Amino acid sequence: MQSPLPVRDGVNATRLRLPDEGPWDTAMDYMMHRWGHIDPQGIEDRFDAGEIVGEGGVPLDRRTRLEDHTFIWYYRTLPPETRLPVELNILHQDDHILVVDKPHFLPTTPGGTYIQESALVRLRNQLNLPDLIPMHRLDRMTAGILLLSTNPETRGNYQVLFEKRQVQKEYECVSAAEPAAGYPAVDFPAVVRNRMTKSRSYLLAEVIDGEPNAETRIALLKTFDAGNTAGAPGTSSAPGSARAPRRALYLLEPHSGKTHQLRVHMASLGLGIVNDAFYPDLLDKAPDDYTKPLQLLARGIRFVDPITKKPAEYRSTLQLSEAPA
């Protein structure tokens, strides 16, 4: 449903569905019931200023009856945010799409405590593109290629590609070279296929019995000593010193797009991705450590461009800090 309010400061207006019935006479009564304990004066002021609107942009006031509207829109009061110490890199921009390298720790879209500090809002404000919309999502902790639509008139052409799975994605990750104790050896390339669902735990996904709905092809690209990485030149061990653990760089090709699919599938092989705080074990919540990003990168994306009818491919310029030099 199209919002009657324009994007402001890179953020969409919030849409609220009013209940069909209840002990509230007016729309304001209902909003007071929901949020009056936080800022009752602010709610009254918004109604008085006509800043809360219904379909077609019709302003509501204190007396607007609950049954007069099904949906209403308003702008949230945004709390101040500390800028995340990461930057986006624009790789391609034309009249229809924008392709960027999203860094680790920056969410794709606004949510929770990250509103202005999301890739979408940053880019809307930076490029003055209020109609910008992401065509897919990357987890906040995942870096790499992100494709966005810049043109509402052609957006549907690109959305169809994703809906019909006509977009090929490649990821890279760093994990152990051998599965953890208790897991069988893996012959690569391997295909992991199972049924995934969001668990009842916060932000987690899990594998359940049933018809598979998630599939990932995994290939082994290279094995190396943990110390010999892009961020740290390899050094020879002194006589008698412990050998650095063996790690590996893997190529991941998802054939579906479930939440945390790649992280869950790697963990299911006993090859949990380096610096993953969720899988295979959920760690206690801690402040972001920018020196230890999740070692998962959206390396590339390929499709036949629906406008030009030509093959298109975009590759990330980022490197995983724990990957081999």
Short mmCIF file of C-alpha atoms in Angstrom, two decimals:
data_model
loop_
_atom_site.label_atom_id
_atom_site.label_comp_id
_atom_site.label_asym_id
_atom_site.label_seq_id
_atom_site.Cartn_x
_atom_site.Cartn_y
_atom_site.Cartn_z
CA MET A 1 0.00 0.00 0.00
CA GLN A 2 1.45 3.34 -1.09
CA SER A 3 2.21 5.74 1.73
CA PRO A 4 0.56 9.16 1.36
CA LEU A 5 3.56 10.69 3.16
CA PRO A 6 6.90 11.11 1.37
CA VAL A 7 10.20 9.73 2.61
CA ARG A 8 11.70 12.12 5.18
CA ASP A 9 15.39 12.12 6.11
CA GLY A 10 15.72 8.86 4.20
CA VAL A 11 13.07 7.10 6.31
CA ASN A 12 9.59 5.97 5.30
CA ALA A 13 6.58 7.05 7.30
CA THR A 14 5.31 4.38 9.71
CA ARG A 15 2.03 2.67 8.84
CA LEU A 16 -0.33 1.59 11.63
CA ARG A 17 -3.44 -0.55 11.23
CA LEU A 18 -6.27 0.54 13.49
CA PRO A 19 -8.44 -2.19 15.06
CA ASP A 20 -11.93 -2.72 13.68
CA GLU A 21 -13.41 -2.42 17.15
CA GLY A 22 -12.50 -2.03 20.79
CA PRO A 23 -12.99 0.20 23.82
CA TRP A 24 -11.58 3.23 21.99
CA ASP A 25 -13.81 5.92 20.49
CA THR A 26 -11.14 7.73 18.46
CA ALA A 27 -7.89 6.97 16.63
CA MET A 28 -6.11 9.11 19.21
CA ASP A 29 -7.58 7.05 22.05
CA TYR A 30 -6.06 3.95 20.47
CA MET A 31 -2.64 5.55 19.99
CA MET A 32 -2.74 6.73 23.61
CA HIS A 33 -3.48 3.16 24.64
CA ARG A 34 -0.44 1.93 22.67
CA TRP A 35 2.10 4.66 23.34
CA GLY A 36 0.58 7.19 25.75
CA HIS A 37 2.83 6.00 28.56
CA ILE A 38 5.86 7.11 26.51
CA ASP A 39 4.90 10.52 25.10
CA PRO A 40 1.24 11.52 25.57
CA GLN A 41 1.86 15.20 24.83
CA GLY A 42 3.72 14.34 21.64
CA ILE A 43 0.77 12.28 20.40
CA GLU A 44 -1.68 15.10 21.08
CA ASP A 45 0.60 17.60 19.35
CA ARG A 46 0.85 15.42 16.23
CA PHE A 47 -2.91 15.15 15.93
CA ASP A 48 -3.30 18.89 16.47
CA ALA A 49 -0.67 19.62 13.78
CA GLY A 50 -2.27 17.27 11.24
CA GLU A 51 0.88 15.13 11.13
CA ILE A 52 -1.04 11.86 11.36
CA VAL A 53 -2.86 11.03 8.13
CA GLY A 54 -5.11 8.40 6.63
CA GLU A 55 -5.43 7.11 3.06
CA GLY A 56 -5.08 9.87 0.52
CA GLY A 57 -3.18 11.99 3.04
CA VAL A 58 -6.32 13.10 4.92
CA PRO A 59 -5.18 14.59 8.27
CA LEU A 60 -6.65 13.14 11.46
CA ASP A 61 -7.48 15.16 14.57
CA ARG A 62 -8.34 14.36 18.15
CA ARG A 63 -11.98 13.65 17.26
CA THR A 64 -11.43 11.34 14.28
CA ARG A 65 -13.43 8.20 15.00
CA LEU A 66 -11.65 4.85 15.20
CA GLU A 67 -13.82 3.35 12.46
CA ASP A 68 -13.12 6.16 9.98
CA HIS A 69 -9.74 4.68 8.97
CA THR A 70 -8.15 1.26 8.63
CA PHE A 71 -4.58 2.49 8.12
CA ILE A 72 -2.89 5.66 9.29
CA TRP A 73 0.63 6.98 8.67
CA TYR A 74 2.96 9.16 10.72
CA TYR A 75 6.65 9.93 11.16
CA ARG A 76 8.38 8.39 14.15
CA THR A 77 10.57 10.48 16.41
CA LEU A 78 14.00 9.04 15.72
CA PRO A 79 16.49 8.71 18.57
CA PRO A 80 20.04 9.99 18.00
CA GLU A 81 22.40 7.38 16.56
CA THR A 82 26.16 7.09 16.71
CA ARG A 83 27.57 6.68 13.21
CA LEU A 84 28.98 3.21 12.62
CA PRO A 85 32.68 3.30 11.66
CA VAL A 86 32.12 1.58 8.31
CA GLU A 87 31.54 2.92 4.80
CA LEU A 88 29.60 1.92 1.69
CA ASN A 89 31.30 1.75 -1.69
CA ILE A 90 29.25 2.47 -4.83
CA LEU A 91 30.17 0.08 -7.65
CA HIS A 92 27.55 0.93 -10.30
CA GLN A 93 24.66 3.35 -10.77
CA ASP A 94 22.33 3.92 -13.73
CA ASP A 95 18.73 4.98 -14.33
CA HIS A 96 17.38 1.72 -12.92
CA ILE A 97 19.71 0.14 -10.37
CA LEU A 98 22.40 0.91 -7.83
CA VAL A 99 25.03 -1.66 -6.85
CA VAL A 100 27.09 -1.18 -3.69
CA ASP A 101 29.55 -3.01 -1.50
CA LYS A 102 27.89 -3.15 1.93
CA PRO A 103 30.35 -3.40 4.83
CA HIS A 104 30.08 -5.70 7.80
CA PHE A 105 28.02 -4.37 10.76
CA LEU A 106 25.78 -2.07 8.66
CA PRO A 107 22.17 -3.34 8.30
CA THR A 108 20.56 -3.27 4.87
CA THR A 109 17.30 -1.67 6.00
CA PRO A 110 16.16 0.33 9.06
CA GLY A 111 15.12 -1.66 12.09
CA GLY A 112 15.52 -1.81 15.84
CA THR A 113 18.25 0.55 17.01
CA TYR A 114 19.54 1.14 13.47
CA ILE A 115 17.54 3.65 11.43
CA GLN A 116 19.80 6.34 9.99
CA GLU A 117 22.64 3.83 10.36
CA SER A 118 21.39 1.47 7.67
CA ALA A 119 22.60 1.09 4.09
CA LEU A 120 19.23 2.15 2.68
CA VAL A 121 18.84 5.36 4.67
CA ARG A 122 22.47 6.36 4.22
CA LEU A 123 22.22 5.93 0.45
CA ARG A 124 18.86 7.70 0.18
CA ASN A 125 20.31 10.72 1.94
CA GLN A 126 23.72 10.62 0.27
CA LEU A 127 22.36 10.31 -3.29
CA ASN A 128 19.05 12.14 -2.81
CA LEU A 129 17.13 9.05 -3.95
CA PRO A 130 14.03 8.81 -1.72
CA ASP A 131 12.55 6.03 -3.91
CA LEU A 132 15.57 3.75 -3.45
CA ILE A 133 14.59 0.20 -2.45
CA PRO A 134 16.82 -2.90 -1.94
CA MET A 135 16.09 -5.84 -4.24
CA HIS A 136 17.38 -8.33 -1.67
CA ARG A 137 18.92 -8.29 1.79
CA LEU A 138 22.20 -9.02 3.44
CA ASP A 139 22.46 -9.73 7.15
CA ARG A 140 23.92 -6.88 9.18
CA MET A 141 27.01 -8.98 9.81
CA THR A 142 27.44 -10.02 6.16
CA ALA A 143 29.36 -7.81 3.73
CA GLY A 144 29.36 -7.60 -0.04
CA ILE A 145 27.24 -7.00 -3.12
CA LEU A 146 23.86 -5.34 -2.58
CA LEU A 147 21.54 -4.48 -5.48
CA LEU A 148 18.97 -1.68 -5.11
CA SER A 149 16.30 -0.27 -7.41
CA THR A 150 16.45 3.45 -8.16
CA ASN A 151 13.39 3.64 -10.43
CA PRO A 152 9.87 2.71 -9.25
CA GLU A 153 8.72 2.38 -12.88
CA THR A 154 11.15 -0.46 -13.65
CA ARG A 155 11.42 -1.95 -10.16
CA GLY A 156 9.00 -4.76 -10.93
CA ASN A 157 11.22 -6.00 -13.77
CA TYR A 158 14.03 -6.71 -11.30
CA GLN A 159 11.74 -8.05 -8.59
CA VAL A 160 10.52 -10.72 -10.99
CA LEU A 161 14.09 -11.96 -11.46
CA PHE A 162 14.43 -12.60 -7.73
CA GLU A 163 10.96 -14.12 -7.44
CA LYS A 164 11.71 -16.57 -10.27
CA ARG A 165 15.21 -17.31 -8.93
CA GLN A 166 16.84 -16.01 -12.09
CA VAL A 167 19.58 -14.29 -10.09
CA GLN A 168 22.75 -16.25 -9.32
CA LYS A 169 24.61 -15.30 -6.15
CA GLU A 170 28.08 -16.28 -4.98
CA TYR A 171 29.38 -15.97 -1.43
CA GLU A 172 32.72 -16.68 0.16
CA CYS A 173 33.36 -17.64 3.77
CA VAL A 174 36.23 -18.68 5.99
CA SER A 175 35.85 -21.66 8.28
CA ALA A 176 37.87 -24.56 9.60
CA ALA A 177 39.48 -26.81 7.03
CA GLU A 178 38.10 -29.90 8.79
CA PRO A 179 34.71 -30.44 10.45
CA ALA A 180 34.49 -30.14 14.22
CA ALA A 181 34.74 -33.25 16.37
CA GLY A 182 31.70 -35.48 16.02
CA TYR A 183 30.91 -34.44 12.45
CA PRO A 184 31.68 -36.67 9.44
CA ALA A 185 34.23 -35.73 6.80
CA VAL A 186 32.86 -33.82 3.81
CA ASP A 187 33.60 -34.48 0.16
CA PHE A 188 33.56 -31.21 -1.79
CA PRO A 189 31.76 -29.91 -3.70
CA ALA A 190 28.85 -30.71 -1.42
CA VAL A 191 25.17 -29.80 -1.49
CA VAL A 192 23.27 -29.12 1.73
CA ARG A 193 19.51 -29.43 1.34
CA ASN A 194 17.03 -29.31 4.21
CA ARG A 195 14.00 -27.55 5.64
CA MET A 196 14.62 -24.32 7.55
CA THR A 197 12.35 -22.14 9.62
CA LYS A 198 12.72 -19.23 12.00
CA SER A 199 13.02 -20.59 15.51
CA ARG A 200 11.32 -19.21 18.57
CA SER A 201 14.67 -17.88 19.70
CA TYR A 202 15.40 -14.28 18.83
CA LEU A 203 16.83 -13.81 15.33
CA LEU A 204 17.74 -17.48 14.92
CA ALA A 205 16.88 -20.07 12.30
CA GLU A 206 16.79 -23.83 12.67
CA VAL A 207 16.54 -27.01 10.65
CA ILE A 208 13.36 -29.08 11.05
CA ASP A 209 11.94 -32.25 9.52
CA GLY A 210 10.00 -31.87 6.31
CA GLU A 211 10.24 -31.13 2.62
CA PRO A 212 13.49 -29.23 1.86
CA ASN A 213 13.07 -25.51 1.22
CA ALA A 214 16.74 -24.45 1.42
CA GLU A 215 19.67 -25.54 -0.71
CA THR A 216 23.33 -24.47 -0.88
CA ARG A 217 26.20 -25.77 -3.00
CA ILE A 218 29.52 -25.54 -1.18
CA ALA A 219 32.95 -25.81 -2.81
CA LEU A 220 36.40 -25.77 -1.21
CA LEU A 221 38.58 -23.05 -2.75
CA LYS A 222 41.76 -23.11 -0.66
CA THR A 223 43.18 -24.29 2.66
CA PHE A 224 45.70 -22.29 4.66
CA ASP A 225 47.18 -21.70 8.10
CA ALA A 226 45.10 -19.34 10.21
CA GLY A 227 47.94 -16.83 10.54
CA ASN A 228 48.50 -16.54 6.78
CA THR A 229 45.62 -14.23 5.91
CA ALA A 230 44.88 -11.06 3.99
CA GLY A 231 45.06 -9.11 7.22
CA ALA A 232 48.20 -10.76 8.60
CA PRO A 233 51.14 -11.97 6.50
CA GLY A 234 52.09 -15.59 7.15
CA THR A 235 55.09 -16.34 9.30
CA SER A 236 56.96 -19.56 9.77
CA SER A 237 56.55 -21.22 13.14
CA ALA A 238 59.57 -21.48 15.38
CA PRO A 239 60.87 -25.01 16.10
CA GLY A 240 58.68 -26.68 18.66
CA SER A 241 55.88 -24.10 18.42
CA ALA A 242 52.27 -25.20 17.96
CA ARG A 243 51.12 -25.30 14.38
CA ALA A 244 48.49 -22.70 13.46
CA PRO A 245 45.03 -24.24 12.94
CA ARG A 246 44.11 -25.01 9.36
CA ARG A 247 41.36 -22.94 7.84
CA ALA A 248 39.71 -22.89 4.45
CA LEU A 249 38.08 -20.49 2.03
CA TYR A 250 34.77 -21.79 0.69
CA LEU A 251 32.55 -20.80 -2.22
CA LEU A 252 28.84 -20.86 -1.39
CA GLU A 253 26.08 -20.83 -4.01
CA PRO A 254 22.61 -20.59 -2.45
CA HIS A 255 19.69 -21.81 -4.53
CA SER A 256 17.19 -20.35 -2.06
CA GLY A 257 17.19 -17.38 0.26
CA LYS A 258 16.21 -18.36 3.78
CA THR A 259 17.26 -16.24 6.77
CA HIS A 260 20.80 -17.17 7.89
CA GLN A 261 20.79 -20.04 5.38
CA LEU A 262 24.51 -20.03 4.65
CA ARG A 263 25.47 -19.75 8.30
CA VAL A 264 23.16 -22.62 9.26
CA HIS A 265 24.29 -24.85 6.40
CA MET A 266 27.98 -24.37 7.15
CA ALA A 267 27.38 -25.03 10.86
CA SER A 268 25.41 -28.19 9.99
CA LEU A 269 28.62 -29.61 8.46
CA GLY A 270 30.65 -28.82 11.57
CA LEU A 271 32.21 -25.89 9.71
CA GLY A 272 30.75 -22.87 11.50
CA ILE A 273 31.88 -19.60 9.88
CA VAL A 274 34.67 -17.76 11.68
CA ASN A 275 33.37 -15.08 14.10
CA ASP A 276 29.75 -16.27 13.87
CA ALA A 277 28.12 -15.42 17.21
CA PHE A 278 24.93 -17.39 16.42
CA TYR A 279 25.87 -20.72 14.82
CA PRO A 280 26.65 -23.37 15.85
CA ASP A 281 26.50 -21.86 19.36
CA LEU A 282 24.62 -18.74 20.42
CA LEU A 283 27.07 -16.53 22.28
CA ASP A 284 26.15 -13.94 24.88
CA LYS A 285 25.26 -10.59 23.35
CA ALA A 286 28.26 -8.28 23.31
CA PRO A 287 29.16 -4.93 21.73
CA ASP A 288 30.29 -5.13 18.12
CA ASP A 289 33.97 -5.95 17.75
CA TYR A 290 34.96 -4.29 14.48
CA THR A 291 38.23 -6.22 14.47
CA LYS A 292 36.35 -9.54 14.22
CA PRO A 293 33.73 -9.33 11.46
CA LEU A 294 31.77 -12.40 10.43
CA GLN A 295 33.82 -14.07 7.71
CA LEU A 296 31.02 -14.14 5.15
CA LEU A 297 31.06 -12.08 1.95
CA ALA A 298 28.55 -11.74 -0.90
CA ARG A 299 31.17 -11.98 -3.62
CA GLY A 300 29.09 -11.68 -6.78
CA ILE A 301 25.69 -11.50 -8.42
CA ARG A 302 24.71 -12.41 -12.02
CA PHE A 303 21.52 -12.05 -14.05
CA VAL A 304 20.21 -11.04 -17.45
CA ASP A 305 19.30 -7.38 -17.11
CA PRO A 306 15.56 -7.06 -17.86
CA ILE A 307 16.02 -3.59 -19.36
CA THR A 308 19.11 -4.05 -21.55
CA LYS A 309 18.49 -7.79 -22.12
CA LYS A 310 22.23 -8.32 -21.67
CA PRO A 311 24.07 -10.45 -19.09
CA ALA A 312 25.08 -8.41 -16.05
CA GLU A 313 27.57 -9.35 -13.35
CA TYR A 314 28.82 -7.38 -10.36
CA ARG A 315 31.70 -8.44 -8.10
CA SER A 316 32.62 -7.23 -4.64
CA THR A 317 35.93 -5.46 -4.18
CA LEU A 318 36.03 -6.34 -0.47
CA GLN A 319 38.21 -9.04 1.05
CA LEU A 320 37.57 -11.18 4.09
CA SER A 321 40.10 -10.27 6.76
CA GLU A 322 40.73 -13.93 7.63
CA ALA A 323 41.00 -15.11 4.01
CA PRO A 324 44.37 -16.07 2.50
CA ALA A 325 46.45 -13.20 1.17
#
